[in-house]
Short mmCIF file of C-alpha atoms in Angstrom, two decimals:
data_model
loop_
_atom_site.label_atom_id
_atom_site.label_comp_id
_atom_site.label_asym_id
_atom_site.label_seq_id
_atom_site.Cartn_x
_atom_site.Cartn_y
_atom_site.Cartn_z
CA MET A 1 91.87 -101.39 -1.61
CA SER A 2 90.96 -100.15 -5.01
CA ARG A 3 93.03 -100.60 -7.88
CA ARG A 4 95.12 -97.73 -9.05
CA ARG A 5 94.08 -96.80 -12.94
CA PRO A 6 96.78 -97.39 -15.11
CA ILE A 7 98.56 -94.32 -16.89
CA ASN A 8 97.84 -94.06 -20.45
CA LEU A 9 101.10 -93.07 -21.88
CA PHE A 10 99.31 -91.86 -25.13
CA ASN A 11 97.05 -89.28 -23.72
CA MET A 12 100.01 -87.84 -22.09
CA SER A 13 101.92 -87.62 -25.00
CA PHE A 14 98.80 -86.16 -27.13
CA LEU A 15 98.60 -83.50 -24.38
CA ASP A 16 102.28 -82.74 -24.09
CA CYS A 17 102.41 -82.45 -27.99
CA ILE A 18 99.26 -79.85 -27.75
CA CYS A 19 100.90 -77.66 -25.41
CA CYS A 20 103.82 -77.76 -27.33
CA GLY A 21 102.36 -76.97 -30.54
CA PHE A 22 100.26 -74.26 -28.57
CA GLY A 23 103.51 -72.80 -27.15
CA ALA A 24 105.37 -72.90 -31.13
CA VAL A 25 102.07 -70.93 -32.00
CA ILE A 26 102.02 -68.32 -29.24
CA LEU A 27 105.87 -68.14 -29.75
CA LEU A 28 105.46 -67.59 -33.44
CA PHE A 29 102.59 -64.91 -33.08
CA VAL A 30 104.67 -63.07 -30.22
CA ILE A 31 108.02 -62.92 -32.78
CA VAL A 32 106.06 -62.44 -35.95
CA ASN A 33 104.17 -59.28 -33.54
CA ALA A 34 107.25 -57.96 -32.55
CA ARG A 35 108.58 -57.53 -35.89
CA SER A 36 105.22 -55.98 -37.29
CA VAL A 37 105.34 -53.62 -34.37
CA ALA A 38 109.23 -52.85 -35.21
CA VAL A 39 108.03 -52.29 -39.09
CA GLN A 40 105.00 -50.24 -37.94
CA HIS A 41 107.21 -48.18 -35.94
CA GLU A 42 109.94 -47.40 -38.63
CA ARG A 43 106.83 -46.55 -41.01
CA VAL A 44 105.30 -43.86 -38.32
CA ALA A 45 108.64 -42.72 -38.22
CA ASP A 46 109.19 -42.38 -42.36
CA LEU A 47 105.51 -40.92 -42.08
CA ARG A 48 106.36 -38.14 -39.67
CA GLY A 49 109.46 -37.19 -41.42
CA GLU A 50 107.02 -36.83 -44.36
CA VAL A 51 104.42 -34.81 -42.36
CA SER A 52 107.29 -32.59 -40.93
CA ARG A 53 108.54 -32.13 -44.79
CA LEU A 54 104.86 -31.43 -45.92
CA GLU A 55 104.26 -29.03 -43.10
CA PHE A 56 107.29 -26.78 -43.81
CA GLU A 57 106.49 -27.01 -47.16
CA VAL A 58 103.13 -25.75 -46.36
CA LEU A 59 104.63 -22.60 -44.19
CA LYS A 60 106.93 -21.96 -47.05
CA GLY A 61 104.28 -21.82 -49.70
CA GLU A 62 101.91 -19.57 -47.30
CA LYS A 63 105.30 -17.21 -47.11
CA ASN A 64 105.60 -17.12 -50.69
CA LEU A 65 101.61 -16.87 -51.02
CA VAL A 66 101.87 -13.52 -48.86
CA GLN A 67 104.64 -12.19 -50.94
CA ILE A 68 102.66 -12.77 -53.92
CA ARG A 69 99.88 -11.32 -52.70
CA ASN A 70 101.54 -8.14 -51.71
CA ALA A 71 103.61 -8.12 -55.15
CA LEU A 72 100.06 -8.39 -57.01
CA ASP A 73 98.67 -5.82 -54.54
CA GLU A 74 101.65 -3.51 -55.43
CA SER A 75 101.36 -3.95 -59.31
CA ARG A 76 97.44 -3.04 -58.64
CA GLU A 77 98.56 0.08 -56.84
CA GLU A 78 100.98 0.90 -59.81
CA LEU A 79 98.91 -0.05 -62.45
CA VAL A 80 96.26 2.33 -61.14
CA ARG A 81 98.90 5.28 -60.90
CA THR A 82 99.62 4.22 -64.52
CA GLU A 83 96.41 4.60 -65.51
CA GLY A 84 95.79 7.84 -63.78
CA ARG A 85 99.05 8.97 -65.77
CA ALA A 86 98.12 7.87 -68.87
CA ARG A 87 94.80 9.62 -68.49
CA ARG A 88 96.65 13.19 -67.82
CA LEU A 89 99.10 12.62 -70.62
CA LEU A 90 96.06 11.96 -72.74
CA GLU A 91 94.28 15.07 -71.62
CA GLU A 92 97.39 16.96 -72.15
CA ILE A 93 97.83 15.48 -75.65
CA ARG A 94 94.29 16.46 -76.60
CA ILE A 95 94.70 20.06 -75.04
CA ILE A 96 98.07 20.34 -77.02
CA GLU A 97 96.30 19.12 -80.30
CA GLN A 98 93.65 22.15 -79.72
CA GLU A 99 96.24 24.58 -78.69
CA LEU A 100 98.18 23.77 -82.13
CA ALA A 101 94.83 23.98 -84.15
CA GLU A 102 94.06 27.07 -82.59
CA TYR A 103 98.16 28.24 -83.45
CA ASP A 104 97.27 27.60 -86.83
CA ASP A 105 93.96 29.48 -87.08
CA THR A 106 95.95 32.48 -85.59
CA THR A 107 98.82 31.93 -88.02
CA LEU A 108 96.51 32.59 -90.84
CA ALA A 109 94.40 35.42 -89.49
CA THR A 110 97.94 36.89 -88.60
CA VAL A 111 99.19 36.58 -91.96
CA GLU A 112 96.04 38.32 -93.36
CA HIS A 113 96.16 41.22 -90.77
CA VAL A 114 99.42 41.92 -91.70
CA ASN A 115 99.11 42.13 -95.46
CA LYS A 116 95.87 44.18 -94.20
CA LEU A 117 98.08 46.48 -91.81
CA LYS A 118 100.90 47.28 -94.77
CA ALA A 119 98.19 48.41 -96.88
CA ASP A 120 96.97 50.46 -93.70
CA LEU A 121 100.25 51.76 -93.43
CA VAL A 122 100.64 52.94 -97.12
CA SER A 123 97.46 54.44 -96.56
CA LEU A 124 98.27 56.53 -93.48
CA GLU A 125 101.79 57.42 -95.30
CA GLU A 126 100.01 59.31 -97.81
CA GLU A 127 98.02 60.90 -95.49
CA VAL A 128 100.41 61.85 -93.24
CA ASN A 129 102.22 63.42 -96.21
CA ARG A 130 99.40 65.66 -97.02
CA MET A 131 98.57 66.42 -93.58
CA LYS A 132 102.03 66.70 -92.07
CA ALA A 133 102.83 70.56 -92.58
CA ALA A 134 99.11 71.64 -91.30
CA VAL A 135 99.20 69.25 -88.20
CA GLU A 136 103.08 70.50 -87.05
CA ALA A 137 101.80 73.95 -87.46
CA ASP A 138 98.65 73.82 -85.44
CA GLN A 139 100.17 71.39 -82.59
CA GLU A 140 103.29 73.69 -82.02
CA GLY A 141 101.44 76.36 -80.28
CA ALA A 142 99.09 74.01 -78.31
CA ARG A 143 101.60 71.73 -76.65
CA MET A 144 101.88 71.86 -73.00
CA ARG A 145 104.88 69.50 -72.83
CA GLU A 146 107.81 69.46 -75.43
CA PHE A 147 109.03 66.07 -76.43
CA LYS A 148 112.43 65.38 -78.34
CA GLY A 149 113.01 61.91 -80.33
CA THR A 150 114.99 59.95 -82.69
CA GLY A 151 112.11 57.92 -84.12
CA ASP A 152 109.69 58.52 -87.15
CA ARG A 153 106.86 59.56 -84.98
CA HIS A 154 104.68 60.81 -87.74
CA TYR A 155 103.21 57.20 -88.82
CA LEU A 156 101.49 57.40 -85.40
CA THR A 157 98.98 60.50 -86.92
CA GLY A 158 96.21 57.80 -87.26
CA LEU A 159 96.38 57.33 -83.57
CA LYS A 160 93.24 59.29 -82.03
CA VAL A 161 94.33 61.16 -78.73
CA GLY A 162 91.34 63.58 -78.92
CA GLY A 163 88.41 63.63 -76.60
CA GLU A 164 87.44 65.26 -73.61
CA ARG A 165 88.26 62.45 -71.36
CA ILE A 166 91.43 60.65 -72.40
CA LEU A 167 91.92 57.56 -70.31
CA ILE A 168 95.68 56.11 -70.67
CA LEU A 169 96.05 52.46 -69.66
CA VAL A 170 99.96 51.58 -69.24
CA ASP A 171 101.16 47.77 -68.53
CA CYS A 172 102.96 47.41 -65.72
CA SER A 173 103.85 43.79 -65.61
CA SER A 174 107.12 42.06 -65.49
CA SER A 175 106.57 41.31 -69.26
CA MET A 176 107.33 44.95 -69.96
CA LEU A 177 111.10 44.28 -69.05
CA SER A 178 111.69 42.20 -72.53
CA ASN A 179 110.00 40.68 -75.61
CA ARG A 180 111.52 37.38 -74.65
CA VAL A 181 110.77 35.35 -71.94
CA VAL A 182 114.61 34.43 -70.93
CA ASP A 183 115.35 38.00 -71.02
CA ILE A 184 112.31 38.86 -68.65
CA ILE A 185 113.47 36.34 -66.14
CA ARG A 186 117.08 37.70 -66.25
CA ARG A 187 116.10 41.20 -65.94
CA ARG A 188 113.69 40.40 -63.07
CA ASN A 189 116.76 39.30 -60.68
CA LEU A 190 118.97 42.14 -61.80
CA PRO A 191 119.32 45.46 -59.10
CA VAL A 192 116.04 47.93 -59.71
CA ALA A 193 118.16 50.40 -61.59
CA ASP A 194 118.53 47.75 -64.36
CA GLN A 195 115.49 46.87 -64.72
CA LEU A 196 114.08 50.69 -65.34
CA THR A 197 116.46 50.69 -68.05
CA ALA A 198 115.49 47.86 -70.02
CA PRO A 199 114.99 48.67 -73.44
CA LYS A 200 111.06 47.72 -73.65
CA TRP A 201 110.27 49.66 -70.75
CA ARG A 202 111.95 52.85 -71.54
CA GLN A 203 110.13 52.25 -74.90
CA ALA A 204 106.81 52.69 -73.29
CA VAL A 205 107.99 55.23 -70.98
CA ARG A 206 109.07 57.35 -73.91
CA THR A 207 105.76 56.84 -75.43
CA VAL A 208 103.58 57.63 -72.81
CA ASP A 209 105.77 61.02 -72.69
CA TRP A 210 104.79 61.41 -76.15
CA LEU A 211 101.22 61.05 -75.61
CA SER A 212 101.22 63.67 -73.02
CA THR A 213 102.17 66.13 -75.26
CA GLN A 214 99.63 65.49 -77.87
CA LEU A 215 96.68 65.48 -75.83
CA PRO A 216 94.43 68.62 -76.36
CA PRO A 217 94.91 71.32 -73.48
CA GLU A 218 91.23 71.84 -73.17
CA SER A 219 90.73 67.82 -72.20
CA ARG A 220 90.97 66.44 -68.92
CA PHE A 221 93.07 62.84 -68.32
CA GLN A 222 93.97 60.22 -65.64
CA LEU A 223 97.26 57.62 -66.34
CA ILE A 224 96.69 54.31 -64.85
CA GLY A 225 99.12 51.39 -64.36
CA PHE A 226 97.92 47.94 -64.10
CA ASN A 227 99.75 44.59 -63.51
CA GLU A 228 97.94 42.26 -61.02
CA THR A 229 96.41 45.51 -59.89
CA ALA A 230 95.06 48.78 -61.26
CA PHE A 231 96.64 52.26 -59.87
CA PRO A 232 96.77 55.98 -61.01
CA LEU A 233 100.37 57.29 -61.59
CA VAL A 234 99.64 60.23 -59.57
CA ALA A 235 98.79 58.93 -56.49
CA GLY A 236 95.42 59.97 -54.67
CA THR A 237 93.50 61.04 -57.91
CA GLY A 238 92.43 57.47 -59.03
CA SER A 239 88.67 58.86 -58.45
CA THR A 240 89.38 62.19 -60.71
CA TRP A 241 90.24 63.72 -64.08
CA LEU A 242 93.44 65.49 -64.23
CA ASP A 243 93.80 68.65 -66.35
CA ALA A 244 95.60 68.14 -69.79
CA GLY A 245 96.14 71.96 -69.38
CA ASP A 246 98.58 71.98 -66.64
CA PRO A 247 101.70 71.04 -67.21
CA GLU A 248 102.32 69.88 -63.58
CA ASP A 249 99.62 67.03 -64.09
CA LEU A 250 101.25 66.41 -66.91
CA GLU A 251 104.78 65.88 -65.43
CA ARG A 252 103.86 64.38 -61.95
CA ALA A 253 102.17 61.83 -64.22
CA VAL A 254 105.01 60.73 -66.37
CA THR A 255 107.71 61.12 -63.66
CA ALA A 256 105.78 58.48 -61.43
CA LEU A 257 105.96 56.29 -64.53
CA GLU A 258 109.61 57.18 -64.85
CA SER A 259 109.93 55.69 -61.47
CA LEU A 260 108.15 52.77 -61.49
CA VAL A 261 109.62 49.13 -61.84
CA PRO A 262 107.63 46.55 -64.08
CA GLU A 263 106.49 43.30 -61.82
CA LYS A 264 104.17 40.75 -61.51
CA GLY A 265 101.51 39.32 -63.97
CA THR A 266 98.85 41.28 -66.14
CA SER A 267 95.09 41.87 -65.58
CA LEU A 268 93.22 43.67 -68.09
CA THR A 269 90.07 42.83 -65.96
CA LEU A 270 91.09 45.13 -63.29
CA ALA A 271 92.52 47.74 -65.74
CA PHE A 272 89.16 48.04 -67.11
CA ASP A 273 87.36 48.04 -64.01
CA ALA A 274 89.48 51.22 -62.68
CA ILE A 275 87.23 52.82 -65.26
CA ARG A 276 84.26 52.65 -62.88
CA GLY A 277 86.01 54.40 -60.02
CA LEU A 278 86.50 57.73 -62.44
CA PRO A 279 83.78 60.53 -61.72
CA SER A 280 82.57 59.97 -65.36
CA PRO A 281 83.62 57.31 -68.04
CA PRO A 282 85.93 58.06 -70.62
CA ASP A 283 85.28 59.25 -74.38
CA ASN A 284 89.02 57.68 -75.30
CA ILE A 285 91.24 55.02 -74.10
CA ILE A 286 94.69 54.40 -75.23
CA LEU A 287 95.82 51.18 -74.15
CA LEU A 288 99.65 50.36 -74.07
CA THR A 289 100.44 46.56 -73.30
CA ASP A 290 102.68 43.84 -74.81
CA GLY A 291 100.25 40.52 -75.12
CA LEU A 292 97.28 39.08 -73.49
CA PRO A 293 96.37 38.68 -69.73
CA THR A 294 97.65 36.41 -67.53
CA VAL A 295 95.42 36.90 -64.42
CA GLY A 296 92.04 37.41 -64.01
CA THR A 297 90.46 39.25 -60.73
CA ARG A 298 92.88 37.02 -58.66
CA ARG A 299 95.78 35.00 -59.17
CA PRO A 300 95.77 31.80 -60.44
CA ARG A 301 96.85 28.75 -58.43
CA GLY A 302 99.13 27.43 -60.53
CA TYR A 303 102.14 29.32 -62.20
CA LYS A 304 101.51 28.39 -66.00
CA VAL A 305 98.51 29.82 -67.89
CA SER A 306 97.65 28.47 -71.14
CA PRO A 307 96.99 30.36 -74.37
CA ARG A 308 93.37 29.44 -74.33
CA ARG A 309 93.19 30.45 -70.91
CA ARG A 310 94.80 33.95 -71.78
CA PHE A 311 92.36 34.31 -74.28
CA GLN A 312 89.45 33.59 -72.42
CA LEU A 313 90.68 36.19 -69.22
CA PHE A 314 91.00 38.64 -72.81
CA GLU A 315 87.62 38.33 -73.68
CA THR A 316 86.07 38.68 -69.79
CA ALA A 317 87.69 41.75 -69.60
CA THR A 318 86.44 43.39 -72.73
CA ARG A 319 83.01 42.53 -71.65
CA THR A 320 83.28 45.16 -69.07
CA LEU A 321 84.59 47.82 -71.07
CA PRO A 322 81.62 50.78 -71.07
CA PRO A 323 79.98 50.66 -74.50
CA GLY A 324 80.64 53.04 -77.72
CA VAL A 325 84.45 53.91 -76.42
CA PRO A 326 87.17 53.61 -78.71
CA VAL A 327 90.04 51.88 -77.26
CA ASN A 328 93.17 52.37 -78.89
CA VAL A 329 95.83 49.95 -78.70
CA ILE A 330 99.71 50.53 -78.75
CA LEU A 331 100.97 46.92 -78.95
CA SER A 332 104.70 45.81 -78.35
CA PRO A 333 103.82 41.97 -78.80
CA MET A 334 106.38 39.39 -77.16
CA GLU A 335 107.30 35.71 -78.05
CA GLY A 336 105.12 33.03 -77.34
CA ASP A 337 101.76 35.05 -77.48
CA PRO A 338 100.83 34.73 -81.35
CA ARG A 339 97.09 35.39 -80.50
CA ALA A 340 97.23 39.10 -78.82
CA ALA A 341 97.67 40.65 -82.25
CA SER A 342 94.70 39.75 -83.64
CA ALA A 343 92.86 39.71 -80.42
CA PHE A 344 93.66 43.32 -79.58
CA TRP A 345 93.33 44.56 -83.64
CA ARG A 346 89.84 43.21 -83.31
CA LEU A 347 89.37 45.02 -80.04
CA ALA A 348 90.35 48.56 -81.75
CA ILE A 349 88.18 47.87 -84.77
CA ASN A 350 85.12 46.65 -82.80
CA THR A 351 85.48 49.72 -80.63
CA GLY A 352 85.99 52.30 -83.15
CA GLY A 353 89.83 52.73 -82.42
CA SER A 354 92.95 52.34 -83.77
CA TYR A 355 95.73 49.64 -83.36
CA LEU A 356 99.69 50.36 -83.65
CA CYS A 357 102.97 48.30 -83.33
CA PRO A 358 105.46 51.04 -83.07
CA ALA A 359 108.94 50.30 -84.39
CA GLU A 360 111.91 49.72 -81.84
CA ASP A 361 113.58 53.49 -82.67
CA TRP A 362 110.26 55.36 -81.89
CA PRO A 363 109.68 57.62 -80.65
#
């Protein structure tokens, strides 16, 4: 029988120690690892909270960025509009400065013109005094119509009423209702009867009535009114000359003018274009008006016409006149049109006609 190996207690104890130590190490590792996992979970939770906060901040920032971009776009659009308004204002300022410069020149020319007119008036009065008796005696028996007035008519002797074919152009625009813009607007909204009794318009009618008594009986005439169109006062006679020796023709023309209501704008171009419709050109033109034209051959787009544009319309109209025909101007100037006096005075002088501004009580 074999002998049993003796048990070495030291070896067993050593193995126990090793196992216990290894178990202790494993236990320590488990404990430490568990703590590390808990700490890591806490850190992850904190980081997730931070990420959520940052994501919220990013979303908020993006929203603010969109608002800022929209505000920036609106600011840019407003800047463009402001720059456009600034350019328009600068252009208006430039135009106003040019008009002011033109007004200054016109004022100086008007002063010189008034002084010359005063000198001419003195000369005409002396001439009238010399010729008064002879003229009245000669004309009394030759007149086809009688005219009675209270004003001093004799200073108009310098007006050239003679000729074989006499064309009388009468401004029938709404500005003939008054010399002031405010009164024109007010009267334009009154009944027709009140418009027909406007002092300025009544003076124009009386002027034509007086002219009809001064026409030579052997001459022929035509009476044409004009505003935004041109039309014969005696309907259906726009292409013929009327007989100045026929009292009925004279009476029909004056009566038609008396019942006409001034309205619309003023087209001097169409008034002068009416000459082309006559069978033969006139050898004397008498123009009754109150200022520079406001309309050309067609209505303007806007309601406001600048003084510069009105003068351009005047120059365009005068270029259509037949050459060699004197234009005698009777002007009843209105406010806000300082260039009219000098412009029509030059027209009369350049064509060999005369220029007159009658007094309020004439004829």
